[in-house]
Coordinates of C-alpha atoms in Angstrom, one line a residue:
M24 CA -13.8 17.3 -13.3
T25 CA -17.0 17.3 -11.4
Q26 CA -16.5 18.5 -7.8
P27 CA -18.5 16.7 -5.1
D28 CA -20.0 18.8 -2.3
Q29 CA -18.2 18.9 1.0
I30 CA -20.3 16.1 2.6
T31 CA -19.8 13.7 -0.3
A32 CA -16.1 14.5 -0.5
S33 CA -15.7 13.8 3.2
T34 CA -17.6 10.5 2.8
V35 CA -15.3 9.4 -0.1
D36 CA -12.1 10.2 1.9
R37 CA -13.3 8.5 5.1
L38 CA -14.4 5.3 3.2
A39 CA -11.2 5.2 1.2
C40 CA -9.2 5.3 4.4
G41 CA -11.5 2.7 5.9
R42 CA -11.0 0.3 3.0
L43 CA -7.3 0.6 3.3
I44 CA -7.3 -0.1 7.0
N45 CA -9.7 -3.1 6.7
T46 CA -7.7 -4.5 3.9
W47 CA -4.4 -4.1 5.9
L48 CA -5.9 -5.7 8.9
R49 CA -7.2 -8.6 6.9
E50 CA -4.0 -9.3 5.0
K51 CA -1.4 -8.4 7.6
H52 CA -3.0 -8.5 11.1
P53 CA -5.8 -11.0 11.2
E54 CA -5.4 -11.5 14.9
L55 CA -5.8 -7.7 15.6
A56 CA -8.8 -7.7 13.2
M57 CA -10.4 -10.5 15.4
T58 CA -9.7 -8.5 18.6
I59 CA -11.3 -5.4 17.1
A60 CA -14.3 -7.5 16.0
A61 CA -14.8 -8.7 19.5
K62 CA -15.1 -5.2 20.9
A63 CA -18.6 -4.3 19.9
G64 CA -18.2 -0.8 21.4
G65 CA -15.5 0.2 18.9
G66 CA -12.9 2.5 20.3
S67 CA -9.4 3.8 19.3
W68 CA -6.9 1.4 17.8
E69 CA -3.3 1.5 17.0
I70 CA -2.5 -0.6 13.9
P71 CA 1.1 -1.4 13.0
V72 CA 2.3 -0.5 9.5
G73 CA 6.0 -1.2 9.1
N74 CA 7.9 0.6 11.8
Q75 CA 5.1 3.1 12.3
S76 CA 1.5 2.8 13.3
V77 CA -1.9 4.1 12.2
V78 CA -4.3 5.4 14.9
A79 CA -8.0 5.3 14.0
V80 CA -11.3 5.2 15.8
C81 CA -13.7 2.4 15.0
K82 CA -17.3 3.4 15.0
R83 CA -18.7 -0.1 14.3
C84 CA -16.9 -3.4 14.7
S85 CA -17.6 -6.2 12.2
P86 CA -17.0 -9.9 12.7
G87 CA -16.8 -10.1 8.9
G88 CA -14.0 -7.4 8.8
F89 CA -16.2 -4.6 7.4
H90 CA -15.3 -2.2 10.3
A91 CA -16.5 1.4 10.0
W92 CA -13.9 4.0 10.9
E93 CA -14.1 7.7 11.9
E94 CA -12.8 10.3 9.4
N95 CA -9.6 11.4 11.2
V96 CA -6.8 8.9 10.6
L97 CA -3.5 9.6 12.4
L98 CA 0.0 8.4 11.8
R99 CA 2.3 7.8 14.8
E100 CA 5.8 8.1 13.4
L101 CA 8.9 6.3 14.6
K102 CA 10.2 9.4 16.4
G103 CA 6.9 9.5 18.3
S104 CA 5.2 12.5 16.7
I105 CA 1.6 12.1 15.5
R106 CA -0.2 13.8 12.6
R107 CA -3.2 13.4 10.4
I108 CA -2.9 11.6 7.0
D109 CA -5.2 11.2 4.1
S110 CA -6.0 8.1 2.1
L111 CA -3.3 8.5 -0.5
E112 CA -0.5 9.0 2.1
L113 CA -1.9 6.0 4.0
A114 CA -1.7 3.9 0.9
G115 CA 1.9 4.9 0.3
I116 CA 2.9 4.0 3.8
M117 CA 1.3 0.6 3.5
L118 CA 2.9 -0.1 0.1
D119 CA 6.3 0.8 1.5
S120 CA 5.8 -1.8 4.2
I121 CA 5.0 -4.7 1.9
E122 CA 8.2 -6.8 1.6
E123 CA 7.2 -8.5 -1.7
A124 CA 6.9 -5.2 -3.5
T125 CA 9.7 -3.6 -5.6
P126 CA 10.1 0.1 -6.1
D127 CA 8.5 -0.2 -9.6
T128 CA 5.5 -2.2 -8.4
R129 CA 5.0 0.1 -5.5
K130 CA 5.0 3.1 -7.8
V131 CA 2.5 1.6 -10.2
A132 CA 0.2 0.4 -7.4
L133 CA 0.3 3.9 -5.7
E134 CA -0.5 5.6 -9.0
R135 CA -3.4 3.2 -9.6
I136 CA -4.8 3.7 -6.1
E137 CA -4.6 7.4 -6.5
R138 CA -6.4 7.2 -9.8
S139 CA -9.0 4.9 -8.2
I140 CA -9.7 7.4 -5.4
E141 CA -10.0 10.3 -8.0
I142 CA -12.4 8.3 -10.1
S143 CA -14.4 7.4 -7.0
H144 CA -14.7 11.1 -6.1
D145 CA -16.0 11.8 -9.6
H146 CA -18.4 8.9 -9.6
A147 CA -19.7 9.9 -6.1
A148 CA -20.3 13.5 -7.3
F149 CA -22.4 12.2 -10.2
Q150 CA -24.3 9.6 -8.0
S151 CA -25.1 12.2 -5.4
T152 CA -27.3 14.0 -8.0
L153 CA -29.4 10.8 -8.7
E154 CA -32.5 9.3 -7.1
P155 CA -31.9 6.6 -4.4
V156 CA -31.3 3.1 -5.6
S157 CA -34.6 1.2 -5.9
S158 CA -34.4 -0.8 -9.2
G159 CA -32.2 -3.4 -10.7
E160 CA -30.9 -1.1 -13.5
R161 CA -30.2 1.7 -11.0
A162 CA -28.3 -0.7 -8.7
E163 CA -26.1 -1.9 -11.6
R164 CA -25.0 1.7 -12.1
S165 CA -24.5 2.8 -8.5
L166 CA -21.1 1.3 -7.6
W167 CA -19.0 4.5 -7.2
F168 CA -17.0 2.9 -4.3
G169 CA -16.8 -0.8 -5.3
H170 CA -15.1 -3.8 -3.7
P171 CA -14.6 -3.0 0.0
F172 CA -11.4 -5.0 0.2
H173 CA -9.8 -4.0 -3.1
P174 CA -7.9 -0.6 -3.1
L175 CA -7.9 -0.6 -6.9
A176 CA -11.7 -1.1 -7.1
K177 CA -12.4 1.8 -9.4
S178 CA -9.2 1.7 -11.4
V179 CA -9.7 1.1 -15.1
A180 CA -6.2 1.4 -16.7
G181 CA -6.7 2.4 -20.3
F182 CA -9.7 4.7 -19.7
V183 CA -9.3 8.4 -19.8
S184 CA -11.8 10.9 -18.4
A185 CA -13.8 11.0 -21.6
D186 CA -14.0 7.2 -21.6
F187 CA -15.5 7.2 -18.1
R188 CA -18.1 9.7 -19.1
A189 CA -18.9 7.7 -22.3
Y190 CA -18.9 4.1 -21.0
S191 CA -19.0 3.9 -17.2
P192 CA -22.2 2.6 -15.6
E193 CA -21.4 4.8 -12.6
R194 CA -21.9 7.9 -14.9
G195 CA -25.2 6.7 -16.3
A196 CA -23.7 6.0 -19.7
T197 CA -25.5 4.2 -22.5
F198 CA -24.2 3.5 -26.0
R199 CA -24.6 1.5 -29.1
L200 CA -22.3 -1.4 -29.9
C201 CA -20.1 -1.9 -33.0
W202 CA -20.3 -5.1 -35.0
L203 CA -17.8 -7.3 -36.7
L204 CA -19.1 -9.4 -39.6
A205 CA -17.1 -12.5 -40.3
E206 CA -17.4 -15.5 -42.5
P207 CA -18.7 -18.4 -40.4
D208 CA -15.5 -20.4 -41.0
Q209 CA -13.5 -17.6 -39.4
V210 CA -15.4 -18.0 -36.1
E211 CA -15.2 -20.5 -33.3
T212 CA -18.5 -21.1 -31.6
F213 CA -19.3 -22.5 -28.1
V214 CA -22.9 -23.8 -27.6
C215 CA -24.8 -25.0 -24.6
S216 CA -27.8 -26.1 -26.7
P217 CA -28.6 -25.4 -30.4
E218 CA -32.1 -24.2 -29.5
S219 CA -31.0 -21.7 -26.9
M220 CA -28.2 -20.4 -29.2
A221 CA -30.6 -19.9 -32.1
R222 CA -32.8 -17.8 -29.8
A223 CA -29.9 -15.8 -28.6
D224 CA -28.6 -15.3 -32.1
A225 CA -32.0 -13.9 -33.2
L226 CA -32.0 -11.5 -30.3
L227 CA -28.5 -10.4 -31.1
A228 CA -29.4 -9.8 -34.8
E229 CA -32.4 -7.7 -33.7
V230 CA -30.4 -5.4 -31.3
S231 CA -27.6 -5.0 -33.9
G232 CA -30.0 -3.2 -36.3
L233 CA -28.2 -4.7 -39.2
S234 CA -30.3 -5.8 -42.2
A235 CA -30.2 -9.4 -43.4
A236 CA -29.0 -8.2 -46.7
L237 CA -26.0 -6.4 -45.1
V238 CA -25.2 -9.4 -42.9
A239 CA -25.4 -11.7 -46.0
G240 CA -25.0 -14.9 -44.1
R241 CA -22.0 -13.7 -42.1
T242 CA -21.6 -14.2 -38.4
I243 CA -22.3 -11.1 -36.1
I244 CA -19.7 -10.4 -33.4
P245 CA -20.6 -7.6 -31.0
C246 CA -17.9 -5.2 -30.0
H247 CA -17.7 -2.5 -27.3
P248 CA -17.1 0.8 -29.1
W249 CA -14.0 1.4 -27.0
Q250 CA -12.6 -2.0 -28.0
A251 CA -13.6 -1.5 -31.6
Q252 CA -11.2 1.4 -32.0
R253 CA -8.4 -0.9 -30.9
L254 CA -9.4 -3.7 -33.2
R255 CA -8.8 -1.4 -36.2
D256 CA -5.1 -1.4 -35.2
H257 CA -4.9 -5.0 -34.1
P258 CA -1.9 -6.7 -35.8
D259 CA -3.9 -9.8 -36.7
L260 CA -6.9 -7.9 -38.0
R261 CA -5.7 -4.6 -39.5
S262 CA -5.2 -5.8 -43.0
R263 CA -8.4 -8.0 -43.1
L264 CA -10.5 -5.0 -41.9
A265 CA -8.8 -2.7 -44.3
S266 CA -9.8 -4.9 -47.2
G267 CA -13.4 -5.1 -46.0
K268 CA -14.0 -8.4 -47.7
A269 CA -13.5 -11.3 -45.3
L270 CA -14.0 -9.1 -42.2
Q271 CA -15.9 -5.9 -41.7
L272 CA -16.3 -3.6 -38.7
L273 CA -19.5 -1.5 -38.6
G274 CA -21.3 0.8 -36.2
P275 CA -21.9 2.0 -33.7
S276 CA -25.5 1.1 -34.5
G277 CA -28.6 -0.7 -33.3
E278 CA -30.4 -0.6 -30.0
V279 CA -28.9 1.2 -27.0
A280 CA -27.0 -0.9 -24.5
T281 CA -26.7 -0.3 -20.8
P282 CA -23.4 -1.2 -19.1
T283 CA -23.7 -3.3 -15.9
S284 CA -21.6 -3.1 -12.7
S285 CA -18.8 -5.1 -14.3
V286 CA -18.3 -2.3 -16.9
R287 CA -17.7 -4.6 -19.9
T288 CA -21.0 -6.6 -19.7
V289 CA -23.9 -4.8 -21.3
W290 CA -27.7 -5.3 -20.9
F291 CA -30.5 -5.0 -23.4
S292 CA -33.2 -5.0 -20.8
E293 CA -36.2 -5.0 -23.2
R294 CA -34.7 -8.0 -25.0
G295 CA -33.8 -9.9 -21.8
L296 CA -30.2 -10.2 -23.0
F297 CA -26.8 -9.6 -21.5
V298 CA -23.7 -9.6 -23.6
K299 CA -20.3 -10.2 -21.9
L300 CA -17.9 -8.3 -24.1
P301 CA -14.1 -8.2 -24.2
L302 CA -12.4 -5.1 -23.0
E303 CA -8.7 -4.7 -23.0
A304 CA -8.9 -2.0 -20.3
R305 CA -7.3 -3.3 -17.0
I306 CA -10.2 -3.3 -14.5
T307 CA -8.8 -3.9 -11.0
N308 CA -6.4 -6.8 -11.5
F309 CA -6.3 -7.6 -15.2
S310 CA -7.4 -7.0 -18.8
R311 CA -11.0 -8.2 -19.3
V312 CA -10.8 -10.1 -22.5
N313 CA -12.5 -13.4 -23.2
T314 CA -10.2 -16.2 -24.3
A315 CA -11.4 -19.4 -26.0
E316 CA -10.5 -21.2 -22.8
Q317 CA -12.7 -19.0 -20.7
L318 CA -15.6 -19.3 -23.2
A319 CA -15.3 -23.0 -23.2
R320 CA -15.3 -23.1 -19.4
S321 CA -18.4 -20.9 -19.2
I322 CA -20.3 -23.1 -21.6
A323 CA -19.2 -26.2 -19.8
G324 CA -20.6 -24.7 -16.7
A325 CA -23.8 -23.9 -18.5
R326 CA -24.1 -27.5 -19.6
A327 CA -23.4 -28.8 -16.1
V328 CA -26.1 -26.5 -14.7
A329 CA -28.5 -27.6 -17.4
A330 CA -27.9 -31.3 -16.4
A331 CA -28.5 -30.4 -12.8
E332 CA -31.7 -28.4 -13.5
R333 CA -33.8 -30.5 -11.1
E334 CA -31.3 -29.9 -8.2
V335 CA -31.1 -26.2 -9.0
R336 CA -34.8 -25.9 -8.8
G337 CA -35.0 -28.1 -5.7
A338 CA -32.3 -25.9 -4.0
G339 CA -34.5 -22.9 -4.4
L340 CA -32.5 -20.5 -6.7
S341 CA -32.3 -19.4 -10.3
I342 CA -29.2 -19.4 -12.5
L343 CA -29.2 -17.2 -15.6
K344 CA -28.7 -19.3 -18.7
E345 CA -25.7 -18.9 -21.0
P346 CA -26.6 -20.3 -24.4
G347 CA -23.2 -19.7 -26.0
G348 CA -20.4 -17.5 -27.2
R349 CA -18.1 -16.9 -30.1
I350 CA -14.6 -15.8 -30.9
L351 CA -12.8 -14.8 -34.1
R352 CA -10.1 -17.0 -35.5
C353 CA -6.9 -15.4 -36.6
P354 CA -4.3 -16.7 -39.1
S355 CA -1.1 -18.1 -37.6
P356 CA 1.7 -15.5 -37.5
D357 CA 4.0 -17.8 -39.4
G358 CA 1.6 -18.2 -42.2
G359 CA 1.0 -21.9 -41.6
G360 CA -2.3 -23.7 -41.6
A361 CA -3.0 -23.6 -37.8
Q362 CA -5.2 -20.7 -36.6
R363 CA -5.3 -18.9 -33.2
T364 CA -8.2 -17.2 -31.6
C365 CA -8.4 -13.5 -30.9
A366 CA -9.3 -12.9 -27.2
E367 CA -10.1 -9.3 -27.9
T368 CA -13.2 -10.5 -29.9
G369 CA -14.6 -13.2 -27.7
F370 CA -18.1 -12.7 -26.3
L371 CA -20.7 -14.6 -24.3
L372 CA -24.5 -14.3 -24.5
R373 CA -26.6 -14.6 -21.3
F374 CA -30.4 -14.5 -20.9
A375 CA -31.9 -12.2 -18.4
D376 CA -35.0 -14.4 -18.0
F377 CA -36.5 -12.8 -15.0
P378 CA -40.2 -13.6 -14.3
N379 CA -42.7 -10.9 -15.2
G380 CA -42.7 -8.2 -12.6
V381 CA -39.5 -9.4 -10.9
D382 CA -36.7 -6.9 -10.9
P383 CA -33.7 -8.4 -9.0
I384 CA -31.1 -6.1 -7.5
V385 CA -27.4 -6.9 -7.6
I386 CA -26.0 -7.3 -4.1
A387 CA -23.0 -5.0 -4.6
G388 CA -25.5 -2.3 -5.6
F389 CA -27.7 -2.6 -2.5
A390 CA -24.7 -2.9 -0.2
E391 CA -23.0 0.1 -1.8
P392 CA -23.0 3.2 0.4
D393 CA -25.0 6.2 -0.8
P394 CA -22.4 9.0 -1.3
R395 CA -24.7 11.5 0.4
T396 CA -25.2 9.6 3.6
A397 CA -22.7 6.7 3.6
R398 CA -25.6 4.4 4.5
P399 CA -26.1 1.3 2.3
N400 CA -28.5 1.6 -0.6
L401 CA -30.5 -1.2 1.0
S402 CA -32.1 1.5 3.1
S403 CA -34.1 2.8 0.1
I404 CA -35.1 -0.8 -0.8
A405 CA -36.1 -2.1 2.6
G406 CA -38.1 0.9 3.8
R407 CA -38.5 1.0 7.5
I408 CA -37.7 -2.7 8.2
F409 CA -34.3 -1.9 9.8
D410 CA -35.8 0.7 12.2
D411 CA -37.0 -2.3 14.3
P412 CA -34.1 -4.5 15.7
Q413 CA -36.4 -7.5 15.8
R414 CA -37.3 -7.1 12.2
A415 CA -33.7 -6.7 11.3
H416 CA -33.0 -10.1 12.8
E417 CA -36.0 -11.5 10.8
W418 CA -34.6 -9.9 7.6
V419 CA -31.3 -11.7 8.1
E420 CA -33.0 -14.9 8.8
R421 CA -35.0 -14.6 5.6
Y422 CA -31.9 -13.7 3.7
A423 CA -30.1 -16.8 5.0
A424 CA -33.1 -19.0 4.1
V425 CA -33.6 -17.7 0.5
V426 CA -30.1 -16.8 -0.5
L427 CA -27.4 -18.6 1.5
L428 CA -29.1 -22.0 2.0
P429 CA -29.9 -22.6 -1.7
L430 CA -26.2 -22.2 -2.6
I431 CA -25.2 -24.7 0.1
R432 CA -27.9 -27.2 -1.0
L433 CA -26.7 -27.0 -4.6
F434 CA -23.1 -27.7 -3.6
A435 CA -24.2 -30.5 -1.3
T436 CA -26.3 -32.3 -4.0
T437 CA -24.2 -31.6 -7.1
G438 CA -20.8 -30.3 -6.1
I439 CA -21.5 -27.1 -8.1
C440 CA -19.9 -24.1 -6.4
L441 CA -21.3 -20.9 -8.0
E442 CA -19.0 -17.9 -8.0
A443 CA -21.9 -16.1 -6.2
H444 CA -20.0 -13.0 -5.1
A445 CA -21.6 -9.6 -4.6
Q446 CA -21.5 -8.6 -8.3
N447 CA -22.7 -12.0 -9.6
S448 CA -25.6 -12.4 -7.2
L449 CA -29.0 -10.6 -7.6
V450 CA -31.8 -10.7 -5.1
A451 CA -35.5 -10.2 -5.8
F452 CA -37.3 -8.4 -3.0
E453 CA -41.0 -8.3 -2.0
N454 CA -41.8 -5.3 0.1
G455 CA -38.2 -5.0 1.2
W456 CA -37.9 -8.7 2.1
P457 CA -35.5 -11.1 0.3
A458 CA -37.6 -13.3 -2.0
R459 CA -35.4 -15.1 -4.6
L460 CA -31.7 -15.4 -5.5
F461 CA -30.5 -15.2 -9.1
V462 CA -26.9 -16.0 -10.0
R463 CA -25.1 -15.0 -13.2
D464 CA -21.7 -15.6 -14.9
L465 CA -20.6 -19.2 -14.9
E466 CA -17.0 -18.6 -15.9
G467 CA -15.8 -18.8 -12.3
M468 CA -17.9 -21.8 -11.4
A469 CA -16.0 -24.6 -9.7
V470 CA -17.3 -28.2 -9.4
D471 CA -16.4 -30.8 -6.9
R472 CA -15.5 -33.6 -9.4
E473 CA -16.5 -36.6 -7.3
R474 CA -19.7 -35.1 -6.0
F475 CA -20.8 -34.2 -9.5
R476 CA -19.8 -37.6 -10.8
R477 CA -22.1 -39.2 -8.3
A478 CA -25.0 -36.9 -9.2
H479 CA -24.6 -36.9 -13.1
P480 CA -22.2 -39.5 -14.4
E481 CA -23.9 -39.4 -17.8
I482 CA -22.4 -36.0 -18.7
I483 CA -19.2 -35.6 -16.8
A484 CA -16.9 -37.0 -19.5
D485 CA -18.3 -34.5 -22.0
L486 CA -17.5 -31.4 -19.9
D487 CA -14.4 -29.2 -20.0
D488 CA -11.9 -30.6 -17.5
T489 CA -11.0 -27.2 -16.2
L490 CA -14.4 -27.0 -14.6
F491 CA -13.6 -29.6 -12.0
Y492 CA -11.6 -29.3 -8.8
D493 CA -10.9 -31.5 -5.8
R494 CA -13.5 -31.1 -3.1
D495 CA -11.3 -29.0 -0.7
I496 CA -10.5 -26.4 -3.4
A497 CA -14.1 -26.1 -4.6
W498 CA -15.2 -25.7 -0.9
R499 CA -12.5 -23.1 -0.3
R500 CA -13.9 -21.1 -3.3
F501 CA -17.4 -21.4 -1.9
L502 CA -16.3 -20.2 1.5
Y503 CA -14.6 -17.1 0.0
Y504 CA -17.1 -16.1 -2.6
V505 CA -20.3 -16.9 -0.8
I506 CA -19.5 -16.3 2.9
V507 CA -16.5 -13.9 3.1
N508 CA -17.3 -11.8 0.0
H509 CA -21.1 -12.0 -0.2
F510 CA -22.8 -12.9 3.1
A511 CA -20.4 -10.9 5.3
H512 CA -21.0 -7.8 3.2
V513 CA -24.8 -8.1 3.4
L514 CA -24.7 -8.6 7.2
S515 CA -22.4 -5.6 7.6
A516 CA -25.0 -3.5 5.6
A517 CA -27.8 -4.8 7.8
S518 CA -25.9 -4.0 11.0
E519 CA -25.1 -0.5 9.7
L520 CA -28.7 0.3 8.9
S521 CA -30.3 -1.3 12.0
G522 CA -27.7 -0.5 14.7
V523 CA -27.9 -4.1 15.8
D524 CA -24.5 -5.6 16.8
E525 CA -23.4 -7.5 13.7
A526 CA -22.4 -10.5 15.9
R527 CA -26.1 -11.0 16.8
L528 CA -27.0 -11.0 13.1
W529 CA -24.4 -13.7 12.4
E530 CA -26.1 -15.7 15.2
A531 CA -29.5 -15.2 13.5
G532 CA -28.1 -16.5 10.2
G533 CA -26.5 -19.4 12.0
R534 CA -29.7 -20.5 13.6
V535 CA -31.4 -20.7 10.2
L536 CA -28.6 -23.0 8.9
E537 CA -28.8 -25.2 12.0
K538 CA -32.4 -26.0 11.2
E539 CA -31.5 -27.5 7.8
A540 CA -31.5 -31.2 7.4
G541 CA -30.7 -33.5 4.6
A542 CA -27.8 -33.4 2.2
A543 CA -26.5 -30.0 3.3
R544 CA -26.2 -31.0 7.0
T545 CA -22.6 -32.1 6.9
L546 CA -21.5 -28.9 5.0
I547 CA -23.3 -26.7 7.4
D548 CA -21.7 -28.3 10.4
E549 CA -18.3 -27.9 8.8
L550 CA -19.1 -24.2 8.0
L551 CA -20.4 -23.3 11.4
S552 CA -17.5 -25.0 13.3
A553 CA -14.6 -23.9 11.1
P554 CA -12.3 -21.6 13.1
S555 CA -11.1 -19.7 10.0
L556 CA -12.2 -18.9 6.5
P557 CA -10.2 -18.0 3.3
A558 CA -10.1 -14.4 2.0
K559 CA -8.3 -13.0 -1.0
A560 CA -5.3 -10.8 -0.3
N561 CA -5.9 -8.3 -3.1
L562 CA -3.5 -5.6 -2.1
S563 CA -0.5 -7.7 -1.4
S564 CA -1.1 -9.8 -4.5
C565 CA -1.4 -6.8 -6.9
V566 CA 1.8 -5.3 -5.5
A567 CA 3.6 -8.6 -5.8
G568 CA 2.5 -9.0 -9.4
R569 CA 0.0 -11.9 -8.7
G570 CA -3.2 -9.9 -9.3
E571 CA -4.5 -12.5 -11.7
N572 CA -3.8 -15.4 -9.3
P573 CA -4.1 -13.8 -5.9
D574 CA -2.9 -15.1 -2.6
Y575 CA -5.3 -16.1 0.1
V576 CA -5.2 -15.3 3.9
M577 CA -7.2 -16.8 6.7
I578 CA -9.6 -14.8 8.8
A579 CA -11.6 -15.7 11.8
N580 CA -14.9 -17.4 10.9
P581 CA -17.7 -14.9 12.0
F582 CA -20.1 -17.8 12.6
M583 CA -17.5 -19.4 15.0
A584 CA -16.2 -16.1 16.4
V585 CA -19.6 -15.0 17.8
R586 CA -19.8 -18.4 19.6
S587 CA -16.4 -17.9 21.2
S588 CA -17.4 -16.3 24.4
G589 CA -14.3 -17.1 26.5
S590 CA -10.6 -16.2 26.2
Q591 CA -9.8 -19.9 25.6
S592 CA -12.1 -20.0 22.6
R593 CA -10.5 -16.9 21.2
A594 CA -7.1 -18.3 21.8
N595 CA -8.0 -21.5 19.8
V596 CA -9.1 -19.3 16.9
K597 CA -5.8 -17.5 17.0
I598 CA -3.9 -20.8 17.0
Q599 CA -5.8 -21.9 13.9
L600 CA -5.1 -18.6 12.2
E601 CA -1.4 -19.0 12.9
K602 CA -1.5 -22.6 11.5
A603 CA -3.3 -21.5 8.4
R604 CA -0.8 -18.6 7.7
S605 CA 2.2 -20.9 8.1
R606 CA 0.9 -23.4 5.4

C-alpha cells in the first residue's frame, strides 16, 4: 500500500473527520448547523452525538454546510473526561447513536467507512505525485476524497487493491474493454434517433478494434474487463458463452479507454464518445448496473431534450446527447417463451461533442481538495482571480449567470430538471472565468409533467412515464441537485480560496438571480424566499438500509439565511426547519 507523506496523511484525516461532522450536523442537528453558519468567525463547538459530544474548532463557517474544521477532534464522554479521537472512532460513535441502525447494519457501515478512508489515503498518496488539475481529463481522475456529505464516498465494495490500481480513475488507470458479440434478436435496443445511433455504433465498432469479418453481423456489446470476468460465471450466460455460438465474449482489445469520475463510465476522448457501462461493484450506495428500465428512462430523457432543443439553446447551456443503449436478453429461467434482460450487460452511449478547443472540467474535480494543500483544485484553474476579493465576487456572479441561471430557465420553460449535480456538470473556462455549462447523464432527469405538456404536447404521450413527476417533486430534486449539492459546493470552494465570507458570495449569486426577468422570475422568487432546502441524508439512509432510496432532511436555505439579519428572522427559519422535519 502506498504511504502518503505526513502532510497528505494529516489532510486526509482532517477532511475525513470534517465530512463526518458536517454530515452529522446536516442530518441530526440542522439548527446547530445554522447557528454555526451564522458565526462567520468560526470558534469551538460542542456537537451532541448520542449521550456524548464531539468538540471541534471550526476554521471557516459555511451557509451551505461545508464547514472547514481543525485537525484535532475531541470526544467529551458521559463521565466528563475528554480525549482526542480519529475519523474511524468518530464514525463508530455516530453509528452507535443512529436509532434506525441494527448491530449488523452498523458493523457493515463501519467496515465500509473504514475501507473508504483507507482507499482515500491511497488515492491521495497517488494524487500528490501528479501535476495540479488543469484539464478536463485530469479533473475526472482527481476525486480522491469524493462526495463531501457521503461517508462511503470512496467505498467500492467488490474491488480489491489490485482492482483499484487497474481500474480506478483516481489511480490514473486506463484499459481496453471486453466485447460481447450477440445475434441481433438477442439484444434489446433503445434509440433516441436512428441517425445518431448509427453514428454511435460506427464509433463503437472503431474503438472495439474488431474486424467486420469477426463481428459477422452480430451486435457489439462493450463490457468493463472487471465485469467481463463475472459474466463468464453468470448463471444465465455461462452455457451460452461456453458454446461460443450464439454468444461470444472477446478481449480485452481495441482502443484504450479512460475511466471518468463515476468509475464505471469510460471515455474515448479522441472519438468524442462516453460509454456508460454496468459494474456490479457497489459504489457508495448500490451496484451500478444498467437495467432496461434505466436505459429506457435515459433515452426518454434524451428524446425530451431533443424536443426542447430550442429552449435548451435559449437557456444558454449544452446537454450531451445520448443516442441510445442496448441490453442483452436472457432466456426465461422456466424455459418458457418470455425473455428477461440482463442488467449486467446494459450500456449507454453518450457523445462528448465539445466544440473545438473547449475542454470543460467536471465540477467535482475543480471543487475537490488538492491532497497536498487541502485547497480546492479550482486554484490551479482560476489563477490569481481569487487573490482579489472583488474579483472573487465577480467570479461568483459570472458562475451564477452562466451555470445556475440556465438551469433555472430550462426548468421554467420546459419543466426539465436536469440532475446537474457536481459529477454530472462540467464547466468550460476562459482564462479562469466560467464560460459555459455542459450537463451529462439523463437517467436522473425529472420532468414536471404539466409544464412539459404545455411546452411540447406533441411528444409527451410517446415518452416513458417514469420520466414525469408532479411539479413539487421535480422542484425538490432541482433544489437538492442544483443548489444544495452543486452551487453550495462551488461557493464553498470560492470562499476557501478567496478568504471572502461565504455569506457574501451567496448574496452576490442572489443579486444575479434577482435581475432575471421572464419565465424564470417566479421560480427565482420561490428559491430566494424559501426558508429551507432539501438535502439527502446519506449516512442515516445507508445505515437504515435505504441507500438506494435515501431519506431527505431540510437545511436552512443559504440564500435566505444570509438575508436573516435579526434573531426573529433566524427563529422563523428554525420554525420552518422543525415543521419540515415533522412531515
